[in-house]
């Protein structure tokens, strides 16, 4: 529960640095919160006891440095990490320390943008043109759009079937797997 977390209680308190007080609210609207991924799931520690919540003996790892972000997120997003590390973006980050990492596109709860669900909308001129021209990204987005559209159509068709009482659990699992594989492809850009 949000109210029972030592992480949340500390971050919203007046003692916290003002820049870090928005973290709980940004987390609350993020894809992580929507999927019951809480503070300690990523950052470790003990959310039940304020006196040891940030104890390294309880697994607290804190926030990663900019260059460590991919491995930090990759603890759960394993396939995406593998593809990202082999991509132009991953190679740039490893070689210069300045390439885009996960939060460049997906945001983080440490800033005004919250962690967003993967999707084609993340490929946009505002984000991509921070590092390079948007033209190539735009053409890739157009190609990916057709697949994204088809996945959405199948999802709607399954919803209609479910409303008619048809059991679609197997099909839902298959669609989820296909969508996950498709999202992983976003990270192979070179």
PDB file of C-alpha atoms in Angstrom:
ATOM      1  CA  UNK A   1       0.000   0.000   0.000  1.00  0.00           C
ATOM      2  CA  UNK A   2       1.145   3.493  -0.808  1.00  0.00           C
ATOM      3  CA  UNK A   3       0.575   4.811   2.735  1.00  0.00           C
ATOM      4  CA  UNK A   4       2.460   1.944   4.389  1.00  0.00           C
ATOM      5  CA  UNK A   5       5.732   2.428   2.522  1.00  0.00           C
ATOM      6  CA  UNK A   6       8.635   3.945   4.441  1.00  0.00           C
ATOM      7  CA  UNK A   7       9.994   5.018   1.042  1.00  0.00           C
ATOM      8  CA  UNK A   8       6.858   7.040   0.276  1.00  0.00           C
ATOM      9  CA  UNK A   9       6.572   8.498   3.784  1.00  0.00           C
ATOM     10  CA  UNK A  10      10.148   9.771   3.680  1.00  0.00           C
ATOM     11  CA  UNK A  11       9.960  11.115   0.144  1.00  0.00           C
ATOM     12  CA  UNK A  12       6.827  13.186   0.824  1.00  0.00           C
ATOM     13  CA  UNK A  13       8.111  14.581   4.143  1.00  0.00           C
ATOM     14  CA  UNK A  14       9.328  18.146   4.565  1.00  0.00           C
ATOM     15  CA  UNK A  15      12.777  16.776   5.455  1.00  0.00           C
ATOM     16  CA  UNK A  16      13.257  15.480   1.911  1.00  0.00           C
ATOM     17  CA  UNK A  17      15.036  17.530  -0.731  1.00  0.00           C
ATOM     18  CA  UNK A  18      12.295  19.394  -2.614  1.00  0.00           C
ATOM     19  CA  UNK A  19      13.454  17.953  -5.963  1.00  0.00           C
ATOM     20  CA  UNK A  20      12.825  14.414  -4.689  1.00  0.00           C
ATOM     21  CA  UNK A  21       9.386  14.999  -3.140  1.00  0.00           C
ATOM     22  CA  UNK A  22       7.605  14.465  -6.466  1.00  0.00           C
ATOM     23  CA  UNK A  23       8.952  10.918  -6.820  1.00  0.00           C
ATOM     24  CA  UNK A  24       5.967   9.189  -5.123  1.00  0.00           C
ATOM     25  CA  UNK A  25       3.423  11.035  -7.250  1.00  0.00           C
ATOM     26  CA  UNK A  26       5.365  10.391 -10.454  1.00  0.00           C
ATOM     27  CA  UNK A  27       5.692   6.718  -9.489  1.00  0.00           C
ATOM     28  CA  UNK A  28       1.972   6.505  -8.723  1.00  0.00           C
ATOM     29  CA  UNK A  29       1.034   7.389 -12.335  1.00  0.00           C
ATOM     30  CA  UNK A  30       3.795   5.266 -13.893  1.00  0.00           C
ATOM     31  CA  UNK A  31       3.567   1.916 -15.668  1.00  0.00           C
ATOM     32  CA  UNK A  32       5.485   0.418 -12.751  1.00  0.00           C
ATOM     33  CA  UNK A  33       2.795   1.396 -10.247  1.00  0.00           C
ATOM     34  CA  UNK A  34       0.076   0.150 -12.598  1.00  0.00           C
ATOM     35  CA  UNK A  35       1.822  -3.248 -12.543  1.00  0.00           C
ATOM     36  CA  UNK A  36       2.431  -3.298  -8.771  1.00  0.00           C
ATOM     37  CA  UNK A  37       6.173  -2.676  -9.082  1.00  0.00           C
ATOM     38  CA  UNK A  38       7.064  -0.701  -5.970  1.00  0.00           C
ATOM     39  CA  UNK A  39      10.117   1.240  -4.788  1.00  0.00           C
ATOM     40  CA  UNK A  40      11.898  -1.722  -3.199  1.00  0.00           C
ATOM     41  CA  UNK A  41      11.362  -3.903  -6.278  1.00  0.00           C
ATOM     42  CA  UNK A  42      13.876  -1.728  -8.149  1.00  0.00           C
ATOM     43  CA  UNK A  43      15.844   0.085  -5.477  1.00  0.00           C
ATOM     44  CA  UNK A  44      15.920  -2.622  -2.796  1.00  0.00           C
ATOM     45  CA  UNK A  45      15.705  -1.906   0.920  1.00  0.00           C
ATOM     46  CA  UNK A  46      12.933  -2.557   3.406  1.00  0.00           C
ATOM     47  CA  UNK A  47       9.804  -0.445   2.830  1.00  0.00           C
ATOM     48  CA  UNK A  48       8.198  -1.654   6.073  1.00  0.00           C
ATOM     49  CA  UNK A  49      10.679  -0.163   8.542  1.00  0.00           C
ATOM     50  CA  UNK A  50      11.947   3.433   8.244  1.00  0.00           C
ATOM     51  CA  UNK A  51      14.954   2.697  10.447  1.00  0.00           C
ATOM     52  CA  UNK A  52      16.367   0.134   7.992  1.00  0.00           C
ATOM     53  CA  UNK A  53      14.595   1.077   4.759  1.00  0.00           C
ATOM     54  CA  UNK A  54      17.871   2.186   3.140  1.00  0.00           C
ATOM     55  CA  UNK A  55      20.034  -0.513   4.662  1.00  0.00           C
ATOM     56  CA  UNK A  56      22.454  -2.213   2.275  1.00  0.00           C
ATOM     57  CA  UNK A  57      22.023  -5.371   4.363  1.00  0.00           C
ATOM     58  CA  UNK A  58      18.361  -5.265   3.260  1.00  0.00           C
ATOM     59  CA  UNK A  59      19.406  -4.993  -0.372  1.00  0.00           C
ATOM     60  CA  UNK A  60      19.148  -1.213  -0.788  1.00  0.00           C
ATOM     61  CA  UNK A  61      20.961  -0.129  -3.956  1.00  0.00           C
ATOM     62  CA  UNK A  62      19.571   3.382  -4.392  1.00  0.00           C
ATOM     63  CA  UNK A  63      19.517   5.115  -7.748  1.00  0.00           C
ATOM     64  CA  UNK A  64      21.922   4.156 -10.534  1.00  0.00           C
ATOM     65  CA  UNK A  65      24.341   6.537 -12.231  1.00  0.00           C
ATOM     66  CA  UNK A  66      23.439   7.610 -15.767  1.00  0.00           C
ATOM     67  CA  UNK A  67      25.649   4.947 -17.348  1.00  0.00           C
ATOM     68  CA  UNK A  68      24.319   2.216 -14.982  1.00  0.00           C
ATOM     69  CA  UNK A  69      20.640   2.796 -15.840  1.00  0.00           C
ATOM     70  CA  UNK A  70      20.392   0.094 -18.569  1.00  0.00           C
ATOM     71  CA  UNK A  71      21.698  -2.667 -16.298  1.00  0.00           C
ATOM     72  CA  UNK A  72      19.499  -1.362 -13.465  1.00  0.00           C
ATOM     73  CA  UNK A  73      16.342  -1.563 -15.594  1.00  0.00           C
ATOM     74  CA  UNK A  74      17.643  -4.691 -17.311  1.00  0.00           C
ATOM     75  CA  UNK A  75      17.336  -6.669 -14.070  1.00  0.00           C
ATOM     76  CA  UNK A  76      13.694  -7.115 -15.097  1.00  0.00           C
ATOM     77  CA  UNK A  77      13.753  -6.125 -18.769  1.00  0.00           C
ATOM     78  CA  UNK A  78      16.308  -8.767 -19.759  1.00  0.00           C
ATOM     79  CA  UNK A  79      15.536  -9.149 -23.478  1.00  0.00           C
ATOM     80  CA  UNK A  80      15.321  -5.411 -23.954  1.00  0.00           C
ATOM     81  CA  UNK A  81      18.673  -4.911 -22.203  1.00  0.00           C
ATOM     82  CA  UNK A  82      20.349  -7.436 -24.506  1.00  0.00           C
ATOM     83  CA  UNK A  83      19.027  -5.712 -27.626  1.00  0.00           C
ATOM     84  CA  UNK A  84      19.743  -2.236 -26.270  1.00  0.00           C
ATOM     85  CA  UNK A  85      23.389  -3.072 -25.479  1.00  0.00           C
ATOM     86  CA  UNK A  86      23.878  -4.250 -29.087  1.00  0.00           C
ATOM     87  CA  UNK A  87      22.115  -1.202 -30.563  1.00  0.00           C
ATOM     88  CA  UNK A  88      23.624   2.092 -31.681  1.00  0.00           C
ATOM     89  CA  UNK A  89      22.187   3.740 -28.584  1.00  0.00           C
ATOM     90  CA  UNK A  90      23.736   1.166 -26.247  1.00  0.00           C
ATOM     91  CA  UNK A  91      27.086   1.271 -28.026  1.00  0.00           C
ATOM     92  CA  UNK A  92      27.146   5.073 -27.780  1.00  0.00           C
ATOM     93  CA  UNK A  93      26.442   4.981 -24.048  1.00  0.00           C
ATOM     94  CA  UNK A  94      29.097   2.350 -23.381  1.00  0.00           C
ATOM     95  CA  UNK A  95      31.778   4.054 -25.478  1.00  0.00           C
ATOM     96  CA  UNK A  96      31.231   7.696 -24.548  1.00  0.00           C
ATOM     97  CA  UNK A  97      28.917   7.620 -21.533  1.00  0.00           C
ATOM     98  CA  UNK A  98      26.717  10.089 -23.406  1.00  0.00           C
ATOM     99  CA  UNK A  99      24.322   7.936 -25.425  1.00  0.00           C
ATOM    100  CA  UNK A 100      20.649   7.677 -24.520  1.00  0.00           C
ATOM    101  CA  UNK A 101      19.673   5.307 -21.737  1.00  0.00           C
ATOM    102  CA  UNK A 102      16.263   4.002 -20.630  1.00  0.00           C
ATOM    103  CA  UNK A 103      15.146   7.213 -18.907  1.00  0.00           C
ATOM    104  CA  UNK A 104      15.985   9.301 -21.976  1.00  0.00           C
ATOM    105  CA  UNK A 105      12.919   7.863 -23.697  1.00  0.00           C
ATOM    106  CA  UNK A 106      10.842   6.305 -20.925  1.00  0.00           C
ATOM    107  CA  UNK A 107      11.323   8.982 -18.270  1.00  0.00           C
ATOM    108  CA  UNK A 108      11.920   8.445 -14.566  1.00  0.00           C
ATOM    109  CA  UNK A 109      10.051   9.325 -11.429  1.00  0.00           C
ATOM    110  CA  UNK A 110      12.933  11.568 -10.401  1.00  0.00           C
ATOM    111  CA  UNK A 111      11.913  14.138 -12.988  1.00  0.00           C
ATOM    112  CA  UNK A 112       8.652  15.657 -14.135  1.00  0.00           C
ATOM    113  CA  UNK A 113       8.185  12.865 -16.685  1.00  0.00           C
ATOM    114  CA  UNK A 114       7.060   9.574 -15.205  1.00  0.00           C
ATOM    115  CA  UNK A 115       8.041   6.110 -16.416  1.00  0.00           C
ATOM    116  CA  UNK A 116       5.853   5.449 -19.446  1.00  0.00           C
ATOM    117  CA  UNK A 117       4.739   2.213 -20.976  1.00  0.00           C
ATOM    118  CA  UNK A 118       6.639   1.235 -24.072  1.00  0.00           C
ATOM    119  CA  UNK A 119       4.848   2.285 -27.196  1.00  0.00           C
ATOM    120  CA  UNK A 120       5.285   3.863 -30.560  1.00  0.00           C
ATOM    121  CA  UNK A 121       4.542   7.339 -29.165  1.00  0.00           C
ATOM    122  CA  UNK A 122       7.906   7.306 -27.396  1.00  0.00           C
ATOM    123  CA  UNK A 123       9.501   7.686 -30.827  1.00  0.00           C
ATOM    124  CA  UNK A 124       8.943  11.402 -31.316  1.00  0.00           C
ATOM    125  CA  UNK A 125      10.759  14.461 -32.600  1.00  0.00           C
ATOM    126  CA  UNK A 126      11.205  16.065 -29.169  1.00  0.00           C
ATOM    127  CA  UNK A 127      13.068  13.054 -27.765  1.00  0.00           C
ATOM    128  CA  UNK A 128      14.945  11.828 -30.834  1.00  0.00           C
ATOM    129  CA  UNK A 129      16.167  15.260 -31.937  1.00  0.00           C
ATOM    130  CA  UNK A 130      17.974  15.735 -28.627  1.00  0.00           C
ATOM    131  CA  UNK A 131      20.798  13.667 -30.149  1.00  0.00           C
ATOM    132  CA  UNK A 132      20.239  13.434 -33.918  1.00  0.00           C
ATOM    133  CA  UNK A 133      17.822  14.341 -36.689  1.00  0.00           C
ATOM    134  CA  UNK A 134      14.348  12.884 -36.442  1.00  0.00           C
ATOM    135  CA  UNK A 135      14.121  11.803 -40.101  1.00  0.00           C
ATOM    136  CA  UNK A 136      15.394   8.220 -39.714  1.00  0.00           C
ATOM    137  CA  UNK A 137      13.458   7.702 -36.495  1.00  0.00           C
ATOM    138  CA  UNK A 138      10.324   9.015 -38.219  1.00  0.00           C
ATOM    139  CA  UNK A 139      10.606   6.494 -41.071  1.00  0.00           C
ATOM    140  CA  UNK A 140      11.170   3.659 -38.570  1.00  0.00           C
ATOM    141  CA  UNK A 141       8.156   4.820 -36.561  1.00  0.00           C
ATOM    142  CA  UNK A 142       5.987   4.701 -39.676  1.00  0.00           C
ATOM    143  CA  UNK A 143       7.077   1.108 -40.359  1.00  0.00           C
ATOM    144  CA  UNK A 144       6.452   0.076 -36.748  1.00  0.00           C
ATOM    145  CA  UNK A 145       3.064   1.803 -36.729  1.00  0.00           C
ATOM    146  CA  UNK A 146       1.462  -0.877 -38.896  1.00  0.00           C
ATOM    147  CA  UNK A 147       2.435  -3.630 -36.458  1.00  0.00           C
ATOM    148  CA  UNK A 148       1.291  -1.558 -33.480  1.00  0.00           C
ATOM    149  CA  UNK A 149      -2.036  -0.927 -35.234  1.00  0.00           C
ATOM    150  CA  UNK A 150      -2.561  -4.648 -35.908  1.00  0.00           C
ATOM    151  CA  UNK A 151      -1.798  -5.536 -32.276  1.00  0.00           C
ATOM    152  CA  UNK A 152      -4.399  -2.959 -31.188  1.00  0.00           C
ATOM    153  CA  UNK A 153      -6.975  -4.389 -33.600  1.00  0.00           C
ATOM    154  CA  UNK A 154      -6.426  -7.934 -32.304  1.00  0.00           C
ATOM    155  CA  UNK A 155      -6.727  -6.679 -28.724  1.00  0.00           C
ATOM    156  CA  UNK A 156     -10.091  -5.067 -29.558  1.00  0.00           C
ATOM    157  CA  UNK A 157     -11.283  -8.248 -31.306  1.00  0.00           C
ATOM    158  CA  UNK A 158     -10.393 -10.304 -28.229  1.00  0.00           C
ATOM    159  CA  UNK A 159     -12.290  -7.852 -26.030  1.00  0.00           C
ATOM    160  CA  UNK A 160     -15.383  -8.283 -28.228  1.00  0.00           C
ATOM    161  CA  UNK A 161     -15.071 -12.072 -28.046  1.00  0.00           C
ATOM    162  CA  UNK A 162     -14.695 -11.909 -24.256  1.00  0.00           C
ATOM    163  CA  UNK A 163     -17.812  -9.721 -23.988  1.00  0.00           C
ATOM    164  CA  UNK A 164     -19.658 -12.483 -25.846  1.00  0.00           C
ATOM    165  CA  UNK A 165     -18.521 -15.033 -23.276  1.00  0.00           C
ATOM    166  CA  UNK A 166     -15.771 -16.647 -25.321  1.00  0.00           C
ATOM    167  CA  UNK A 167     -12.720 -17.844 -23.377  1.00  0.00           C
ATOM    168  CA  UNK A 168      -9.624 -16.117 -24.818  1.00  0.00           C
ATOM    169  CA  UNK A 169      -6.950 -16.687 -22.165  1.00  0.00           C
ATOM    170  CA  UNK A 170      -4.648 -18.584 -24.557  1.00  0.00           C
ATOM    171  CA  UNK A 171      -5.014 -15.970 -27.244  1.00  0.00           C
ATOM    172  CA  UNK A 172      -4.399 -13.174 -24.696  1.00  0.00           C
ATOM    173  CA  UNK A 173      -1.175 -14.862 -23.570  1.00  0.00           C
ATOM    174  CA  UNK A 174      -0.055 -15.252 -27.184  1.00  0.00           C
ATOM    175  CA  UNK A 175      -0.841 -11.608 -27.963  1.00  0.00           C
ATOM    176  CA  UNK A 176       0.994 -10.491 -24.805  1.00  0.00           C
ATOM    177  CA  UNK A 177       4.050 -12.501 -25.869  1.00  0.00           C
ATOM    178  CA  UNK A 178       3.977 -11.098 -29.406  1.00  0.00           C
ATOM    179  CA  UNK A 179       3.584  -7.560 -28.084  1.00  0.00           C
ATOM    180  CA  UNK A 180       6.532  -8.077 -25.702  1.00  0.00           C
ATOM    181  CA  UNK A 181       8.682  -9.346 -28.586  1.00  0.00           C
ATOM    182  CA  UNK A 182       7.635  -6.370 -30.689  1.00  0.00           C
ATOM    183  CA  UNK A 183       8.501  -3.915 -27.882  1.00  0.00           C
ATOM    184  CA  UNK A 184      11.905  -5.555 -27.594  1.00  0.00           C
ATOM    185  CA  UNK A 185      12.523  -4.762 -31.284  1.00  0.00           C
ATOM    186  CA  UNK A 186      12.317  -1.022 -30.523  1.00  0.00           C
ATOM    187  CA  UNK A 187      15.643  -1.409 -28.745  1.00  0.00           C
ATOM    188  CA  UNK A 188      17.633  -2.888 -31.649  1.00  0.00           C
ATOM    189  CA  UNK A 189      18.116   0.418 -33.471  1.00  0.00           C
ATOM    190  CA  UNK A 190      21.582   0.726 -34.959  1.00  0.00           C
TER     191      UNK A 190
END
